[in-house]
XYZ file of C-alpha atoms in Angstrom:
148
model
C 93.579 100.416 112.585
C 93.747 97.888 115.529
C 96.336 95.337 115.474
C 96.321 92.020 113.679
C 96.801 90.502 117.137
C 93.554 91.977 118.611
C 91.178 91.496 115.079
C 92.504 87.872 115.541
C 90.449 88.019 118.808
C 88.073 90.265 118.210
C 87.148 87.850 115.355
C 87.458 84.790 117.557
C 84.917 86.177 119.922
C 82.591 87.180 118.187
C 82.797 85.638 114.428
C 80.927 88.397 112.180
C 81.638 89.766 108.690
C 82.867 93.187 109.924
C 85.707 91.079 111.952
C 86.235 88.657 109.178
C 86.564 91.594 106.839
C 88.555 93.915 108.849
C 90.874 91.271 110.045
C 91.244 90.421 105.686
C 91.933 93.816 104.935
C 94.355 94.064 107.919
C 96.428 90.938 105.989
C 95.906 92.453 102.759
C 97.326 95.700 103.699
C 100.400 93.850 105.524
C 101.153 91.789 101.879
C 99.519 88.186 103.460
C 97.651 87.898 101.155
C 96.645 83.838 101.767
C 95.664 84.763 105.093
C 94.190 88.092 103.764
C 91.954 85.567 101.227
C 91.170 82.859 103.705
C 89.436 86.096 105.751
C 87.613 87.631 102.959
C 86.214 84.558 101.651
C 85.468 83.850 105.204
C 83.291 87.545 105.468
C 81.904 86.357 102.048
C 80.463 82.938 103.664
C 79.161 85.304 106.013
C 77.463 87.592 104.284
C 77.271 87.305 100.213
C 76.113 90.675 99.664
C 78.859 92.338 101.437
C 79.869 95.470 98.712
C 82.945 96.431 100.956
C 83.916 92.551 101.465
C 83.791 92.171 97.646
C 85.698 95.783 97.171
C 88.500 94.646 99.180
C 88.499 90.823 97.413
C 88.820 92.699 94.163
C 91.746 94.815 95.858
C 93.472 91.294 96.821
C 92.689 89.700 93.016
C 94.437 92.963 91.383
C 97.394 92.336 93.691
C 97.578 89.079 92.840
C 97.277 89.943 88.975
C 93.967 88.561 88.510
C 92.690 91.654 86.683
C 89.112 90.184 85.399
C 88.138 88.063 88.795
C 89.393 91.741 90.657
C 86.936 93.602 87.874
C 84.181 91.199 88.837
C 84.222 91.530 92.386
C 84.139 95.695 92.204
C 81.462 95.230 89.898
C 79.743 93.063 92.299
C 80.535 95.607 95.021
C 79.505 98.288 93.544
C 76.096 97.003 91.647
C 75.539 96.088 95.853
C 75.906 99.466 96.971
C 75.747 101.856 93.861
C 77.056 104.350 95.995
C 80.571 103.289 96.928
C 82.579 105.201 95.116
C 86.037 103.020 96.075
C 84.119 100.292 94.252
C 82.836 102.250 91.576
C 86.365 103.913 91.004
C 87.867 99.981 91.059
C 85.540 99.115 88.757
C 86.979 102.119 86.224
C 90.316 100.955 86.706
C 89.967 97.588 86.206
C 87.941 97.915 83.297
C 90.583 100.028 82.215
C 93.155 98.163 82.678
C 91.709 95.091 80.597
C 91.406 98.079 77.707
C 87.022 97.862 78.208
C 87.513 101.628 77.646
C 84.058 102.237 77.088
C 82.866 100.714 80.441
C 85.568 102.171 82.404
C 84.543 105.655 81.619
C 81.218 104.617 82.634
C 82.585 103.206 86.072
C 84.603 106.650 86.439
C 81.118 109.077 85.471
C 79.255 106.939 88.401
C 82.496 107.613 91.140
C 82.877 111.036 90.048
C 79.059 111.578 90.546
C 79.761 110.654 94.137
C 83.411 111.916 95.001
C 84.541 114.156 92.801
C 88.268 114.195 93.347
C 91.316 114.797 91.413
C 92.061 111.149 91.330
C 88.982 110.273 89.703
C 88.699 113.497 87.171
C 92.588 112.014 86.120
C 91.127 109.053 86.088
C 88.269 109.628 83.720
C 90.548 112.253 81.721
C 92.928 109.174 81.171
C 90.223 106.762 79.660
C 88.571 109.425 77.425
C 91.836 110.300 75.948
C 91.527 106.745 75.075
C 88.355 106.968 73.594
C 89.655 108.935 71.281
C 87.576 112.411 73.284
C 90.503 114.360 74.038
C 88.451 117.733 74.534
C 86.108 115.902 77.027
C 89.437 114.833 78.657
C 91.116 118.104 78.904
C 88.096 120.012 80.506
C 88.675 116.962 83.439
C 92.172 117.226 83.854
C 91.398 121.152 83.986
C 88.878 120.021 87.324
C 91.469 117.963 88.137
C 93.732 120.785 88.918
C 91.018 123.080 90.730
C 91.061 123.478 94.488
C 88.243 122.110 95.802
């Protein structure tokens, strides 16, 4: 990834979403996140329907412990582009994580539909444990453990 330095004037030239966002995710990643938000919701002024803008402003509203705004923006990113799997995965954990069990494992069908990786089979496995469909889970954590 290109420096903060030269997103700062990559972004100053030419003032689009992909700089705004890049040059957000570049703060995020670096633990700024003020400056990481001020970006973001700068990409967002610039283009609303952004799904990886609103991925990564979930990513900074988890960080910040801000679990339902963070599960609002990946479900915003991902109802914009229904085949993100970052945001539909984010979505899962989120929902998770504020114990929507039932929609989580909905969130973690759709990613594992589109990457099916050991992350997201534990991750589904996890939630249908939860559920109370431990048989369902064990065949997943079985996948899980499969080369691919």
């Amino acid at each position: 990834m290109p420096s903060r330095g030269s997103l700062k004037g990559v972004y100053s030239a030419r003032h689009d979403v992909s700089s705004a966002r890049n040059l957000g995710l570049a703060y995020l990643e670096s633990g700024k996140l003020a400056d990481a938000r001020h970006f973001l919701e700068e990409a967002l002024q610039l283009s609303p329907d952004d799904a990886a803008t609103h991925n990564y402003m979930g990513l900074l509203e988890a960080r910040e412990g801000n679990l339902a705004p963070a599960q609002k923006e990946f479900e915003k990113s991902a109802s914009l582009d229904p085949s993100f799997p970052d945001a539909l995965y984010n979505a899962g954990l989120s929902s998770y994580e504020l114990r929507q069990i039932d929609v989580a494992i909905k969130y973690f069908r759709a990613a594992l539909a589109r990457s099916d990786t050991p992350q997201v089979q534990r991750a589904l496995a996890l939630a249908l444990v939860d559920a109370g469909r431990a048989d369902e889970a064990q065949q997943h954590l079985e996948d899980a453990r499969r080369p691919k």
